Each structure stands twice: as structure tokens, then as C-alpha cells.
């Protein structure tokens, strides 16, 4: 598993695989929400479109760098900077997605009377659709159902986990770059 780069190289590969899996999960959930909004003849939320855009670019980046690593042509120092850029984008996603979610308790969503919840959600969506030009307001969407709430919290959690993983892969890249620059000591006895 470790190959020619030892445990550090094996760690880099595992982290990249975890990043790809997490990104694909976020893409699936965000695209499902966007599909639901569009099928209801509403414009999707900017938060979800932004999340989908960032994660699609990031998964392509991860796949390309993984292939380059396997072929031993990965420029480690450039990848460290690129991981930093993706990290910043994911921090923005985590903050924007998580800001309204941090105040929302998914267990209590929908616990009041069904008619009251449906009426309140319908009124809020109607108001936001008229004021936003047909766009679903993200803060209203996340509180629509328990399932939506939990799925958005999953996206938020995976975004936070990706921030940690990209920090870790950037550190691995720096260490791999440093290892590739170290000159092996000469054998003076032989």
C-alpha cells in the first residue's frame, strides 16, 4: 500500500480517497436538493449551487492529483498550494452552509401540528418566492422536513471533515516534497 514513498505516501493516498468519497456524497445530496427545487418550478438556492460547484471542481482536482501521484509525476509543492486553495473554498462552503444550520434542531422540525407546520412553511416559501424572484430561500428550505434538515447537516459535517482532510493532505504534500529534495548521503566506505 505504501509503495516507494513509504507510510507518508500511503497516508496521502488514503486521505485522497476519503476526500473523493466525501465530495461525491456531498454532490449527490446537493444535486438531489437542486433537482427537487427545479422540479417544483423554483430557482435553486445560491448556497446549494455554490456547494455543488465547489465540490464538483474539488472532486476533479482530487482525481487528477491521485492519478498524478500514482504515476510519480505529482508536483508536491504546487499541490500543497492547490490543496490550500481548495481548503479555503471548503471553509467558505462549511461556514455558509452551517451558519443557519447551527441554530436548527432537526429533532424538533415538524413536531408541532402537521397543518400548522405545512401552513407556516407554505407561507414562508410563498413570501420568499415573491421577494426573491422565484428562488427558494436556503434558510426556509433546510427547515422544511426532518430529512432535509439531517441531509443538510450531513453536508455541513462532510464539509468540515473535508477541511480537516485537505489540511492533512497539504501537510503530507509538504513532507513528500521535502523528502524528494533531500539528497541521500554518499557512502564513503564503498
PDB file of C-alpha atoms in Angstrom:
ATOM      1  CA  UNK A   1       0.000   0.000   0.000  1.00  0.00           C
ATOM      2  CA  UNK A   2       2.724   2.471   0.919  1.00  0.00           C
ATOM      3  CA  UNK A   3       4.866   1.975  -2.179  1.00  0.00           C
ATOM      4  CA  UNK A   4       8.022   3.945  -2.855  1.00  0.00           C
ATOM      5  CA  UNK A   5       7.013   6.886  -0.643  1.00  0.00           C
ATOM      6  CA  UNK A   6       6.515   4.822   2.494  1.00  0.00           C
ATOM      7  CA  UNK A   7       3.837   5.429   5.080  1.00  0.00           C
ATOM      8  CA  UNK A   8       3.617   9.110   4.137  1.00  0.00           C
ATOM      9  CA  UNK A   9       2.696   8.204   0.551  1.00  0.00           C
ATOM     10  CA  UNK A  10       0.174   5.640   1.756  1.00  0.00           C
ATOM     11  CA  UNK A  11      -1.373   8.245   4.026  1.00  0.00           C
ATOM     12  CA  UNK A  12      -1.624  10.693   1.122  1.00  0.00           C
ATOM     13  CA  UNK A  13      -3.448   8.078  -0.969  1.00  0.00           C
ATOM     14  CA  UNK A  14      -5.885   7.199   1.827  1.00  0.00           C
ATOM     15  CA  UNK A  15      -6.651  10.867   2.505  1.00  0.00           C
ATOM     16  CA  UNK A  16      -7.291  11.489  -1.218  1.00  0.00           C
ATOM     17  CA  UNK A  17      -9.661   8.523  -1.390  1.00  0.00           C
ATOM     18  CA  UNK A  18     -11.551   9.775   1.684  1.00  0.00           C
ATOM     19  CA  UNK A  19     -11.763  13.227   0.101  1.00  0.00           C
ATOM     20  CA  UNK A  20     -13.193  11.822  -3.120  1.00  0.00           C
ATOM     21  CA  UNK A  21     -15.779   9.714  -1.272  1.00  0.00           C
ATOM     22  CA  UNK A  22     -16.883  12.682   0.880  1.00  0.00           C
ATOM     23  CA  UNK A  23     -17.079  15.006  -2.118  1.00  0.00           C
ATOM     24  CA  UNK A  24     -19.174  12.545  -4.112  1.00  0.00           C
ATOM     25  CA  UNK A  25     -21.569  12.185  -1.157  1.00  0.00           C
ATOM     26  CA  UNK A  26     -21.979  15.970  -0.967  1.00  0.00           C
ATOM     27  CA  UNK A  27     -22.509  16.162  -4.736  1.00  0.00           C
ATOM     28  CA  UNK A  28     -25.263  13.539  -4.521  1.00  0.00           C
ATOM     29  CA  UNK A  29     -27.128  15.232  -1.689  1.00  0.00           C
ATOM     30  CA  UNK A  30     -26.782  18.794  -3.053  1.00  0.00           C
ATOM     31  CA  UNK A  31     -27.834  17.776  -6.554  1.00  0.00           C
ATOM     32  CA  UNK A  32     -30.866  15.966  -5.116  1.00  0.00           C
ATOM     33  CA  UNK A  33     -31.955  19.160  -3.371  1.00  0.00           C
ATOM     34  CA  UNK A  34     -31.411  21.223  -6.512  1.00  0.00           C
ATOM     35  CA  UNK A  35     -33.416  18.692  -8.507  1.00  0.00           C
ATOM     36  CA  UNK A  36     -36.300  18.916  -6.020  1.00  0.00           C
ATOM     37  CA  UNK A  37     -36.296  22.706  -6.224  1.00  0.00           C
ATOM     38  CA  UNK A  38     -36.214  22.739 -10.018  1.00  0.00           C
ATOM     39  CA  UNK A  39     -38.959  20.103 -10.292  1.00  0.00           C
ATOM     40  CA  UNK A  40     -41.106  22.414  -8.130  1.00  0.00           C
ATOM     41  CA  UNK A  41     -40.535  25.178 -10.717  1.00  0.00           C
ATOM     42  CA  UNK A  42     -38.323  27.168  -8.347  1.00  0.00           C
ATOM     43  CA  UNK A  43     -34.824  28.519  -8.849  1.00  0.00           C
ATOM     44  CA  UNK A  44     -32.352  26.619  -6.662  1.00  0.00           C
ATOM     45  CA  UNK A  45     -30.702  28.248  -3.676  1.00  0.00           C
ATOM     46  CA  UNK A  46     -27.381  30.010  -4.297  1.00  0.00           C
ATOM     47  CA  UNK A  47     -25.920  28.168  -1.304  1.00  0.00           C
ATOM     48  CA  UNK A  48     -26.614  24.764  -2.849  1.00  0.00           C
ATOM     49  CA  UNK A  49     -25.457  25.802  -6.323  1.00  0.00           C
ATOM     50  CA  UNK A  50     -22.228  27.163  -4.829  1.00  0.00           C
ATOM     51  CA  UNK A  51     -21.723  23.998  -2.784  1.00  0.00           C
ATOM     52  CA  UNK A  52     -22.270  21.836  -5.852  1.00  0.00           C
ATOM     53  CA  UNK A  53     -19.860  23.934  -7.944  1.00  0.00           C
ATOM     54  CA  UNK A  54     -17.061  23.845  -5.366  1.00  0.00           C
ATOM     55  CA  UNK A  55     -17.414  20.111  -4.733  1.00  0.00           C
ATOM     56  CA  UNK A  56     -17.501  19.206  -8.443  1.00  0.00           C
ATOM     57  CA  UNK A  57     -14.290  21.134  -9.073  1.00  0.00           C
ATOM     58  CA  UNK A  58     -12.702  19.627  -5.957  1.00  0.00           C
ATOM     59  CA  UNK A  59     -13.545  16.031  -6.918  1.00  0.00           C
ATOM     60  CA  UNK A  60     -11.991  16.531 -10.362  1.00  0.00           C
ATOM     61  CA  UNK A  61      -8.905  18.035  -8.731  1.00  0.00           C
ATOM     62  CA  UNK A  62      -8.628  15.094  -6.313  1.00  0.00           C
ATOM     63  CA  UNK A  63      -8.995  12.512  -9.074  1.00  0.00           C
ATOM     64  CA  UNK A  64      -6.363  14.179 -11.266  1.00  0.00           C
ATOM     65  CA  UNK A  65      -3.871  14.588  -8.430  1.00  0.00           C
ATOM     66  CA  UNK A  66      -4.407  10.984  -7.326  1.00  0.00           C
ATOM     67  CA  UNK A  67      -3.599   9.757 -10.829  1.00  0.00           C
ATOM     68  CA  UNK A  68      -0.537  12.012 -10.998  1.00  0.00           C
ATOM     69  CA  UNK A  69       0.612  10.668  -7.639  1.00  0.00           C
ATOM     70  CA  UNK A  70       0.260   7.073  -8.802  1.00  0.00           C
ATOM     71  CA  UNK A  71       2.400   7.897 -11.873  1.00  0.00           C
ATOM     72  CA  UNK A  72       5.050   9.625  -9.683  1.00  0.00           C
ATOM     73  CA  UNK A  73       4.687  12.941 -11.535  1.00  0.00           C
ATOM     74  CA  UNK A  74       2.860  14.911  -8.840  1.00  0.00           C
ATOM     75  CA  UNK A  75       4.457  18.342  -8.209  1.00  0.00           C
ATOM     76  CA  UNK A  76       4.229  18.260  -4.412  1.00  0.00           C
ATOM     77  CA  UNK A  77       4.855  21.938  -3.697  1.00  0.00           C
ATOM     78  CA  UNK A  78       2.252  23.093  -6.235  1.00  0.00           C
ATOM     79  CA  UNK A  79      -0.212  20.569  -4.844  1.00  0.00           C
ATOM     80  CA  UNK A  80       0.345  21.962  -1.355  1.00  0.00           C
ATOM     81  CA  UNK A  81      -0.742  25.397  -2.565  1.00  0.00           C
ATOM     82  CA  UNK A  82      -3.644  23.944  -4.539  1.00  0.00           C
ATOM     83  CA  UNK A  83      -4.835  21.985  -1.506  1.00  0.00           C
ATOM     84  CA  UNK A  84      -4.737  25.275   0.396  1.00  0.00           C
ATOM     85  CA  UNK A  85      -6.934  26.960  -2.220  1.00  0.00           C
ATOM     86  CA  UNK A  86      -9.451  24.087  -2.123  1.00  0.00           C
ATOM     87  CA  UNK A  87      -9.328  24.240   1.681  1.00  0.00           C
ATOM     88  CA  UNK A  88     -10.291  27.928   1.634  1.00  0.00           C
ATOM     89  CA  UNK A  89     -13.198  27.198  -0.732  1.00  0.00           C
ATOM     90  CA  UNK A  90     -14.408  24.383   1.531  1.00  0.00           C
ATOM     91  CA  UNK A  91     -14.142  26.575   4.629  1.00  0.00           C
ATOM     92  CA  UNK A  92     -16.415  29.074   2.876  1.00  0.00           C
ATOM     93  CA  UNK A  93     -18.853  26.267   1.994  1.00  0.00           C
ATOM     94  CA  UNK A  94     -18.827  24.970   5.584  1.00  0.00           C
ATOM     95  CA  UNK A  95     -19.459  28.437   7.011  1.00  0.00           C
ATOM     96  CA  UNK A  96     -22.205  29.385   4.541  1.00  0.00           C
ATOM     97  CA  UNK A  97     -23.987  26.025   4.785  1.00  0.00           C
ATOM     98  CA  UNK A  98     -23.551  25.771   8.538  1.00  0.00           C
ATOM     99  CA  UNK A  99     -24.470  29.270   9.634  1.00  0.00           C
ATOM    100  CA  UNK A 100     -28.258  28.755   9.712  1.00  0.00           C
ATOM    101  CA  UNK A 101     -27.930  25.025  10.462  1.00  0.00           C
ATOM    102  CA  UNK A 102     -26.092  25.597  13.719  1.00  0.00           C
ATOM    103  CA  UNK A 103     -29.285  27.027  15.231  1.00  0.00           C
ATOM    104  CA  UNK A 104     -31.584  24.315  13.887  1.00  0.00           C
ATOM    105  CA  UNK A 105     -32.534  21.263  15.939  1.00  0.00           C
ATOM    106  CA  UNK A 106     -33.590  18.582  13.454  1.00  0.00           C
ATOM    107  CA  UNK A 107     -35.378  16.544  16.116  1.00  0.00           C
ATOM    108  CA  UNK A 108     -37.989  19.248  16.643  1.00  0.00           C
ATOM    109  CA  UNK A 109     -38.582  20.009  12.959  1.00  0.00           C
ATOM    110  CA  UNK A 110     -42.160  19.021  12.178  1.00  0.00           C
ATOM    111  CA  UNK A 111     -43.127  18.152  15.776  1.00  0.00           C
ATOM    112  CA  UNK A 112     -45.838  20.805  16.004  1.00  0.00           C
ATOM    113  CA  UNK A 113     -49.150  20.090  14.370  1.00  0.00           C
ATOM    114  CA  UNK A 114     -48.782  18.998  10.775  1.00  0.00           C
ATOM    115  CA  UNK A 115     -51.251  21.549   9.447  1.00  0.00           C
ATOM    116  CA  UNK A 116     -49.527  24.387  11.311  1.00  0.00           C
ATOM    117  CA  UNK A 117     -46.073  23.366  10.047  1.00  0.00           C
ATOM    118  CA  UNK A 118     -47.250  22.949   6.479  1.00  0.00           C
ATOM    119  CA  UNK A 119     -49.108  26.259   6.547  1.00  0.00           C
ATOM    120  CA  UNK A 120     -46.125  28.096   8.048  1.00  0.00           C
ATOM    121  CA  UNK A 121     -43.678  26.581   5.541  1.00  0.00           C
ATOM    122  CA  UNK A 122     -46.030  27.330   2.651  1.00  0.00           C
ATOM    123  CA  UNK A 123     -46.440  30.937   3.769  1.00  0.00           C
ATOM    124  CA  UNK A 124     -42.688  31.410   4.227  1.00  0.00           C
ATOM    125  CA  UNK A 125     -41.899  29.824   0.870  1.00  0.00           C
ATOM    126  CA  UNK A 126     -44.570  31.916  -0.833  1.00  0.00           C
ATOM    127  CA  UNK A 127     -43.152  35.107   0.690  1.00  0.00           C
ATOM    128  CA  UNK A 128     -39.585  34.211  -0.211  1.00  0.00           C
ATOM    129  CA  UNK A 129     -40.535  33.191  -3.752  1.00  0.00           C
ATOM    130  CA  UNK A 130     -42.254  36.504  -4.365  1.00  0.00           C
ATOM    131  CA  UNK A 131     -39.453  38.550  -2.813  1.00  0.00           C
ATOM    132  CA  UNK A 132     -36.562  36.530  -4.254  1.00  0.00           C
ATOM    133  CA  UNK A 133     -37.881  36.234  -7.818  1.00  0.00           C
ATOM    134  CA  UNK A 134     -38.828  32.553  -7.618  1.00  0.00           C
ATOM    135  CA  UNK A 135     -35.703  31.463  -5.727  1.00  0.00           C
ATOM    136  CA  UNK A 136     -36.058  29.158  -2.738  1.00  0.00           C
ATOM    137  CA  UNK A 137     -34.576  30.748   0.367  1.00  0.00           C
ATOM    138  CA  UNK A 138     -31.958  28.430   1.873  1.00  0.00           C
ATOM    139  CA  UNK A 139     -32.939  29.140   5.482  1.00  0.00           C
ATOM    140  CA  UNK A 140     -36.538  28.145   4.717  1.00  0.00           C
ATOM    141  CA  UNK A 141     -35.550  25.051   2.759  1.00  0.00           C
ATOM    142  CA  UNK A 142     -33.394  23.477   5.489  1.00  0.00           C
ATOM    143  CA  UNK A 143     -36.258  23.553   7.985  1.00  0.00           C
ATOM    144  CA  UNK A 144     -38.848  22.073   5.641  1.00  0.00           C
ATOM    145  CA  UNK A 145     -38.587  18.449   6.834  1.00  0.00           C
ATOM    146  CA  UNK A 146     -36.509  16.352   9.202  1.00  0.00           C
ATOM    147  CA  UNK A 147     -34.934  14.513   6.283  1.00  0.00           C
ATOM    148  CA  UNK A 148     -33.883  17.757   4.619  1.00  0.00           C
ATOM    149  CA  UNK A 149     -32.502  19.044   7.908  1.00  0.00           C
ATOM    150  CA  UNK A 150     -30.472  15.890   8.561  1.00  0.00           C
ATOM    151  CA  UNK A 151     -29.169  15.749   4.989  1.00  0.00           C
ATOM    152  CA  UNK A 152     -28.051  19.378   5.140  1.00  0.00           C
ATOM    153  CA  UNK A 153     -26.347  18.689   8.464  1.00  0.00           C
ATOM    154  CA  UNK A 154     -24.600  15.750   6.762  1.00  0.00           C
ATOM    155  CA  UNK A 155     -23.387  18.089   4.019  1.00  0.00           C
ATOM    156  CA  UNK A 156     -22.179  20.507   6.680  1.00  0.00           C
ATOM    157  CA  UNK A 157     -20.397  17.754   8.621  1.00  0.00           C
ATOM    158  CA  UNK A 158     -18.745  16.385   5.494  1.00  0.00           C
ATOM    159  CA  UNK A 159     -17.614  19.911   4.592  1.00  0.00           C
ATOM    160  CA  UNK A 160     -15.946  20.259   7.981  1.00  0.00           C
ATOM    161  CA  UNK A 161     -14.355  16.820   7.617  1.00  0.00           C
ATOM    162  CA  UNK A 162     -13.073  17.821   4.173  1.00  0.00           C
ATOM    163  CA  UNK A 163     -11.429  20.896   5.681  1.00  0.00           C
ATOM    164  CA  UNK A 164      -9.506  18.612   8.028  1.00  0.00           C
ATOM    165  CA  UNK A 165      -8.647  16.169   5.226  1.00  0.00           C
ATOM    166  CA  UNK A 166      -7.375  18.903   2.891  1.00  0.00           C
ATOM    167  CA  UNK A 167      -5.251  20.346   5.693  1.00  0.00           C
ATOM    168  CA  UNK A 168      -3.823  16.882   6.260  1.00  0.00           C
ATOM    169  CA  UNK A 169      -3.152  16.268   2.558  1.00  0.00           C
ATOM    170  CA  UNK A 170      -1.399  19.651   2.280  1.00  0.00           C
ATOM    171  CA  UNK A 171       0.854  18.684   5.196  1.00  0.00           C
ATOM    172  CA  UNK A 172       1.550  15.306   3.556  1.00  0.00           C
ATOM    173  CA  UNK A 173       2.397  17.082   0.278  1.00  0.00           C
ATOM    174  CA  UNK A 174       4.898  19.359   2.004  1.00  0.00           C
ATOM    175  CA  UNK A 175       6.521  16.377   3.703  1.00  0.00           C
ATOM    176  CA  UNK A 176       6.647  14.428   0.427  1.00  0.00           C
ATOM    177  CA  UNK A 177       8.180  17.456  -1.315  1.00  0.00           C
ATOM    178  CA  UNK A 178      10.774  17.783   1.461  1.00  0.00           C
ATOM    179  CA  UNK A 179      11.587  14.079   1.211  1.00  0.00           C
ATOM    180  CA  UNK A 180      12.067  14.335  -2.557  1.00  0.00           C
ATOM    181  CA  UNK A 181      14.534  17.227  -2.115  1.00  0.00           C
ATOM    182  CA  UNK A 182      16.733  15.537   0.482  1.00  0.00           C
ATOM    183  CA  UNK A 183      19.967  14.281  -1.044  1.00  0.00           C
ATOM    184  CA  UNK A 184      20.968  10.816   0.046  1.00  0.00           C
ATOM    185  CA  UNK A 185      24.312  10.736   1.936  1.00  0.00           C
ATOM    186  CA  UNK A 186      27.267   9.378  -0.011  1.00  0.00           C
ATOM    187  CA  UNK A 187      28.756   6.066   1.014  1.00  0.00           C
ATOM    188  CA  UNK A 188      32.450   6.837   1.577  1.00  0.00           C
ATOM    189  CA  UNK A 189      33.400   3.316   2.609  1.00  0.00           C
ATOM    190  CA  UNK A 190      32.326   1.615  -0.578  1.00  0.00           C
TER     191      UNK A 190
END
